[in-house]
Short mmCIF file of C-alpha atoms in Angstrom, two decimals:
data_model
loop_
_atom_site.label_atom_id
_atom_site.label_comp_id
_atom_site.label_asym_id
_atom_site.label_seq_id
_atom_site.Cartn_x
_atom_site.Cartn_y
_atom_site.Cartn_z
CA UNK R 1 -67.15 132.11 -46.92
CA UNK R 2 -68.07 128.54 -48.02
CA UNK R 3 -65.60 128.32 -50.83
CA UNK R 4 -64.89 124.62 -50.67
CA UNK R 5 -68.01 123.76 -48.81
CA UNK R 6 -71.04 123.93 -50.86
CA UNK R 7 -72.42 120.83 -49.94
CA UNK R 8 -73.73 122.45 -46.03
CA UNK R 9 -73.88 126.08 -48.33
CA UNK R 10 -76.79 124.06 -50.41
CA UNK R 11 -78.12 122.66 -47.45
CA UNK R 12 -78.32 125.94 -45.58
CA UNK R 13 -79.68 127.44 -48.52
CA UNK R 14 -82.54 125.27 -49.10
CA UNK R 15 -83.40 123.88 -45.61
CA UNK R 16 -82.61 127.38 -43.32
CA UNK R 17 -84.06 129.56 -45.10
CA UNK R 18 -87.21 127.87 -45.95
CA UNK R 19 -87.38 126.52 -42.28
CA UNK R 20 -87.27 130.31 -40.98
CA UNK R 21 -89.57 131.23 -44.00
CA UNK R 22 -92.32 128.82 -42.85
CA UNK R 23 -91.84 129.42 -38.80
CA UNK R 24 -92.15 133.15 -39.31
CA UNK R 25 -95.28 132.72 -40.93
CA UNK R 26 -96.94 130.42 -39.24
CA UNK R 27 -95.91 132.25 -35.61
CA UNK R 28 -97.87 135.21 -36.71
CA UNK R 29 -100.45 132.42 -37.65
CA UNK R 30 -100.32 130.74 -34.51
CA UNK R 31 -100.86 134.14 -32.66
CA UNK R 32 -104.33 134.68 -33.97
CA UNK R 33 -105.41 130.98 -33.58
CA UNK R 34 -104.38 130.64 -30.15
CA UNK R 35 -105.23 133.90 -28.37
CA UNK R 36 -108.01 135.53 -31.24
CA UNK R 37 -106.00 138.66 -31.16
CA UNK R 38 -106.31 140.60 -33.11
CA UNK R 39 -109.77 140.22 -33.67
CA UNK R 40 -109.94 142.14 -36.84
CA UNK R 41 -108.10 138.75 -38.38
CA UNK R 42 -110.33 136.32 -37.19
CA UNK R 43 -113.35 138.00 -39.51
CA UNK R 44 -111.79 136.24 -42.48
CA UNK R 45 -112.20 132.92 -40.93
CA UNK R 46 -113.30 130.48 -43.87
CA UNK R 47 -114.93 128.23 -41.01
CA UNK R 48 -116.04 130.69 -38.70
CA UNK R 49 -117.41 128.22 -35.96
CA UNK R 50 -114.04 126.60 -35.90
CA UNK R 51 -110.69 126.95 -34.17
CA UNK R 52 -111.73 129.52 -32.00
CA UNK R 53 -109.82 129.28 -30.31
CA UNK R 54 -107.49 125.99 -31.67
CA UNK R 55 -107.33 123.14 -29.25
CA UNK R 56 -103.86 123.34 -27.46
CA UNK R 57 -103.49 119.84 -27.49
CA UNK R 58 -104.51 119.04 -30.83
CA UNK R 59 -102.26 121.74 -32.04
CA UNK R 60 -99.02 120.91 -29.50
CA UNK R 61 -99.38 117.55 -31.61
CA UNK R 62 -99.47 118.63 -34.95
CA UNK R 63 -96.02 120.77 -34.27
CA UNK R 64 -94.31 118.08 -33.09
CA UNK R 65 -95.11 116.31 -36.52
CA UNK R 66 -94.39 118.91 -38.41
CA UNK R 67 -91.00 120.00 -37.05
CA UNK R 68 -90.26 115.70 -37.34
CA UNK R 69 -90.65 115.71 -40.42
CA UNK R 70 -88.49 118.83 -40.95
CA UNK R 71 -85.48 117.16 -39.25
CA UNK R 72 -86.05 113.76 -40.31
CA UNK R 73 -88.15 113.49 -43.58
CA UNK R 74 -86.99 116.88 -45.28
CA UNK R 75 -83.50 117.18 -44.08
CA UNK R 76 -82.68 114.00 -45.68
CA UNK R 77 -84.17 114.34 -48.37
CA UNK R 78 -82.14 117.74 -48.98
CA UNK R 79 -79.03 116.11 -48.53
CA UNK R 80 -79.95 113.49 -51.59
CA UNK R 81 -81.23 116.10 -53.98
CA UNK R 82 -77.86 118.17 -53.88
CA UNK R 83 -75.44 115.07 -54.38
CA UNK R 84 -78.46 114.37 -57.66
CA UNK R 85 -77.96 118.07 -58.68
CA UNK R 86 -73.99 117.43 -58.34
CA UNK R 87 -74.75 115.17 -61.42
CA UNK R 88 -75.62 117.83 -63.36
CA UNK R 89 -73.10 120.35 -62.58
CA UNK R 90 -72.12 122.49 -59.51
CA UNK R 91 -75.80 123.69 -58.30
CA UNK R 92 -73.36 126.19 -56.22
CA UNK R 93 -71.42 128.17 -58.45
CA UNK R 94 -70.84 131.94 -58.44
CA UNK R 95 -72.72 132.69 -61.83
CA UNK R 96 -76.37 133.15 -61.34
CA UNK R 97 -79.26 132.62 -63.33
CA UNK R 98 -81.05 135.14 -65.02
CA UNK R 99 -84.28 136.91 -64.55
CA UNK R 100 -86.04 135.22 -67.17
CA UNK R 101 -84.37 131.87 -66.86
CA UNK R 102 -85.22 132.33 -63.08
CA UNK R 103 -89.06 133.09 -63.92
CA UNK R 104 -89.16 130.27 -66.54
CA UNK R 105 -87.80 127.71 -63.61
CA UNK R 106 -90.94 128.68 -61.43
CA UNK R 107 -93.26 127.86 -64.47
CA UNK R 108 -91.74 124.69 -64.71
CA UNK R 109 -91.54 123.86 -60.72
CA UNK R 110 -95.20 124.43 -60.54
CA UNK R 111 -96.46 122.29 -63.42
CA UNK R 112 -94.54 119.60 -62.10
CA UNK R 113 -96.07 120.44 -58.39
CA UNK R 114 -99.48 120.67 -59.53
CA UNK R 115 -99.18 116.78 -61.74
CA UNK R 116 -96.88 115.53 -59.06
CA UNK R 117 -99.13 116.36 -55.95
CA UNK R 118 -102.59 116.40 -58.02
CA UNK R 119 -101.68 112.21 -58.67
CA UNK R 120 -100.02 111.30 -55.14
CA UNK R 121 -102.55 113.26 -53.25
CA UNK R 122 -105.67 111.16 -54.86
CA UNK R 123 -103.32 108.15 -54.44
CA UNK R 124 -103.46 108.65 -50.92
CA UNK R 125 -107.38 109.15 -51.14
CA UNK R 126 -107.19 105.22 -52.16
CA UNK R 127 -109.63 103.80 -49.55
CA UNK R 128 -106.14 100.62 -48.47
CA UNK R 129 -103.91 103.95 -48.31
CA UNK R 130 -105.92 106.61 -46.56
CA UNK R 131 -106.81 104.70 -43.37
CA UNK R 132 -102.90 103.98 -42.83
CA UNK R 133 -101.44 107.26 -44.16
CA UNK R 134 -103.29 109.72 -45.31
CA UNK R 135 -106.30 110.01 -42.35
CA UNK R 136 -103.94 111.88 -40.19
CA UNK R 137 -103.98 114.88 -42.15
CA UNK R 138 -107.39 115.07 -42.62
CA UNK R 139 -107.71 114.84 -38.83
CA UNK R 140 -107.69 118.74 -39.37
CA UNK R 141 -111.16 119.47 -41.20
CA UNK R 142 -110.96 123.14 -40.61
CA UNK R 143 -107.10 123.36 -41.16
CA UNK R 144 -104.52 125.84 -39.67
CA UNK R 145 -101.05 127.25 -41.47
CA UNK R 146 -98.87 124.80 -39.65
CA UNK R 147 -101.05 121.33 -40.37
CA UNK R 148 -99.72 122.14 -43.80
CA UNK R 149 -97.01 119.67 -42.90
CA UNK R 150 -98.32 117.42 -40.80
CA UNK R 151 -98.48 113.62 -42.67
CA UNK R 152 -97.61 110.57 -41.75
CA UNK R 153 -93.90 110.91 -42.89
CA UNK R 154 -94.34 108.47 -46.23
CA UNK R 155 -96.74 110.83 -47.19
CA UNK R 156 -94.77 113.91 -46.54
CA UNK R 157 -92.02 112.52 -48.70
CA UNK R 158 -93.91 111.39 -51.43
CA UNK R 159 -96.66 113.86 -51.59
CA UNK R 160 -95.69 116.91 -50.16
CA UNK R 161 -91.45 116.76 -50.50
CA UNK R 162 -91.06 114.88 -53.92
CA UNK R 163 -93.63 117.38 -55.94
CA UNK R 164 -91.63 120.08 -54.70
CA UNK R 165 -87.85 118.72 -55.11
CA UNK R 166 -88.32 117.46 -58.46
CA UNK R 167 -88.48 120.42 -60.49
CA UNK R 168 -85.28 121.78 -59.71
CA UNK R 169 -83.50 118.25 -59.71
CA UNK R 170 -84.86 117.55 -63.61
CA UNK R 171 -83.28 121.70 -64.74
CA UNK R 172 -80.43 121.25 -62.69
CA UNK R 173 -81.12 124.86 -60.73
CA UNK R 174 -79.19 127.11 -59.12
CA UNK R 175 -79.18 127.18 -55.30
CA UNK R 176 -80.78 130.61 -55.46
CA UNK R 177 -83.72 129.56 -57.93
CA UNK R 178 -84.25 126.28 -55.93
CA UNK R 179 -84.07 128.12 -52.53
CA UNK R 180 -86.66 130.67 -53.68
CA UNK R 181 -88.76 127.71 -54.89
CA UNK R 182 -89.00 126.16 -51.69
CA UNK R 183 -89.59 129.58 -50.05
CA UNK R 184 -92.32 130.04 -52.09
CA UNK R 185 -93.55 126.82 -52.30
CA UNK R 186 -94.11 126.40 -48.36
CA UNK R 187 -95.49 129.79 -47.90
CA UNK R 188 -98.01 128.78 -50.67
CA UNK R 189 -99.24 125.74 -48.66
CA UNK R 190 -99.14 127.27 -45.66
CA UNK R 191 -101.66 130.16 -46.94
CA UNK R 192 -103.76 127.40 -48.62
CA UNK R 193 -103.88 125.86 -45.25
CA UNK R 194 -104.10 128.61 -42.86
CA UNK R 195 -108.12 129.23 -42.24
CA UNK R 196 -107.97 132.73 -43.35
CA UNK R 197 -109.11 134.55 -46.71
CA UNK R 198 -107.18 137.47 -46.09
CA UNK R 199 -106.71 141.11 -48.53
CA UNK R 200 -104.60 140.68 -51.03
CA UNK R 201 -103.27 136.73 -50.56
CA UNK R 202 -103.81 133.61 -52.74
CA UNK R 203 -107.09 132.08 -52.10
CA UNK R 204 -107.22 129.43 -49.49
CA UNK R 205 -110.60 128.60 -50.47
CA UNK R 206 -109.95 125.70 -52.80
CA UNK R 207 -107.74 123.62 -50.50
CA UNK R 208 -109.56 124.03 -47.58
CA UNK R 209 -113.03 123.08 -48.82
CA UNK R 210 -111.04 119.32 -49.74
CA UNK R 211 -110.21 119.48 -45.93
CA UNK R 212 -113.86 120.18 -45.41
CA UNK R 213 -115.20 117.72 -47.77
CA UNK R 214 -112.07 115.30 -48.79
CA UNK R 215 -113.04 114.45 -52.16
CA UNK R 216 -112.77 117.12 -53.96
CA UNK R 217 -110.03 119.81 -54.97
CA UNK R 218 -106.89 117.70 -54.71
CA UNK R 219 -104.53 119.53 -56.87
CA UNK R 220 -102.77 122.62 -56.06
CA UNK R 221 -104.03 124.94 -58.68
CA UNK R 222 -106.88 123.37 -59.99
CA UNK R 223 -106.16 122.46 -63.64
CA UNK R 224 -106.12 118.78 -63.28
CA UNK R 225 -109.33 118.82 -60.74
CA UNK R 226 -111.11 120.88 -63.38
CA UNK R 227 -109.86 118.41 -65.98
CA UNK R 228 -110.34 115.53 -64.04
CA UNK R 229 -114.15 116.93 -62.74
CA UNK R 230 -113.13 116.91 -58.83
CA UNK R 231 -114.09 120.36 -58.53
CA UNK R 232 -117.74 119.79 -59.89
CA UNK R 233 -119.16 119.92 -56.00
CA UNK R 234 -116.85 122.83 -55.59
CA UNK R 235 -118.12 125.02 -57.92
CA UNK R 236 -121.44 124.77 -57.13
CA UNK R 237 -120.89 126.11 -53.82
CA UNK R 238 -120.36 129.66 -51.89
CA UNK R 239 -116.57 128.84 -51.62
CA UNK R 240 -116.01 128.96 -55.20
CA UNK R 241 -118.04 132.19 -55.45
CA UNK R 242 -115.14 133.22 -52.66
CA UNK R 243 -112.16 131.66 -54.71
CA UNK R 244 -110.86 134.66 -55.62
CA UNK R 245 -108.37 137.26 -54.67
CA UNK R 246 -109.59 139.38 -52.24
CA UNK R 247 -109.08 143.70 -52.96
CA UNK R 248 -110.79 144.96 -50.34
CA UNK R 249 -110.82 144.54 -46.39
CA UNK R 250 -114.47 143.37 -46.32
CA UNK R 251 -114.57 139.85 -45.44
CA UNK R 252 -115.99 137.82 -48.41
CA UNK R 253 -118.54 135.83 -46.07
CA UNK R 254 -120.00 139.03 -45.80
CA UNK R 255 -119.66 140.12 -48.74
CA UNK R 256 -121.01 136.76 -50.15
CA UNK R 257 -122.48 135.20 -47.18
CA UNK R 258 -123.88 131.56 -47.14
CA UNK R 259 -127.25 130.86 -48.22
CA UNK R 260 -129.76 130.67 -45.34
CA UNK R 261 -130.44 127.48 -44.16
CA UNK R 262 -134.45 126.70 -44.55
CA UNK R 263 -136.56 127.71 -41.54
CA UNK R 264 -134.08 130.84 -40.97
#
């Protein structure tokens, strides 16, 4: 069907399908913020006094960032890494890659996420850059699934695009391995944002206590804030104790609630 067109095949591949990938979740996201329902959702809010419900305005703001930076930040962007992956061969063609080969790609992708982000995100922490860039994000201390985009758009290319893009740019990957990358990429971020510690999903504990606190747990997975000791506050709190996956459908602030506060 696109035999002799794989430059909009590429760009269907990794823009639509991520695009529907992140909408999809974050409307089912949206759902609970905005309305509550159902109710049985909102007992694994991180911040429980928070975002209940999410201020309309705040939030009709932050989408029209988000989806901005979609069309005019990511597209873009898109367009240059497939005529960089053209370099390297035909990202394209009919053969693909293997399971392993496949698996080993996502290893790679995320080390280069996790030093790529870890560095540009405390960049942007730089006192002369966060007050111009940076400070909008963090306009969001209890965060929602959708703010997981929302950046000033220099910051959203260099901190939350070029982490990602890289990875499959240096191997040369496949349109199906770099599709699945982004997939998986802005689900990930959108979990790590989205307020929630739900059953049997990544931990959003980390990220959201650096929305909470902003100078600590910068990186994605933690191994460069653990070597770099920006997760020392973290650990010595009841998040950390919650930064876990959770097996069971009791909440973990129940299950590890927060220490009393003195005189209660």
């Amino acid at each position: 069907m696109f035999e002799g067109h794989h430059a909009a095949l590429f760009f269907l591949g990794t823009m639509l399908l991520p695009t529907l990938t992140h909408w999809a979740v974050n409307a089912l996201l949206l759902l609970v913020d905005t309305t509550g329902k159902p109710s049985f959702i909102t007992r694994y809010r991180i911040q429980m006094d928070k975002n209940n419900p999410v201020d309309p305005v705040k939030l009709r703001h932050a989408i029209k960032t988000v989806t901005f930076n979609q069309v005019f930040v990511s597209g873009p962007m898109v367009v240059v890494v497939y005529y960089l992956m053209t370099l390297r061969g035909d990202p394209c063609g009919p053969e693909l890659p293997t399971f392993h080969w496949a698996l080993m790609e996502l290893a790679f992708f995320s080390i280069v996420e996790e030093v790529l982000f870890y560095y540009s995100h405390r960049l942007f922490h730089h006192p002369s850059l966060y007050k111009h860039y940076h400070k909008q994000h963090h306009e969001w201390t209890a965060p929602i699934g959708v703010v997981a985009t929302y950046a000033h758009p220099l910051e959203h290319m260099l901190s939350n695009m070029l982490p990602v893009v890289l990875g499959p740019v240096i191997l040369g990957s496949h349109l199906t391995s770099t599709s699945m990358w982004y997939c998986l990429a802005l689900f990930s971020t959108t979990i790590s944002h989205c307020g929630y510690h739900l059953p049997f999903l990544p931990s959003p504990e980390f990220h959201d206590f650096h929305h909470l606190r902003f100078n600590q747990c910068f990186g994605v997975f933690g191994i460069l804030d653990r070597l770099h000791g920006t997760d020392s506050k973290f650990r010595q709190t009841k998040q950390y104790e919650r930064h876990t996956l959770l097996t069971s459908l009791t909440p973990l602030n129940e299950s590890i609630p927060d220490t009393p506060k003195k005189g209660q």
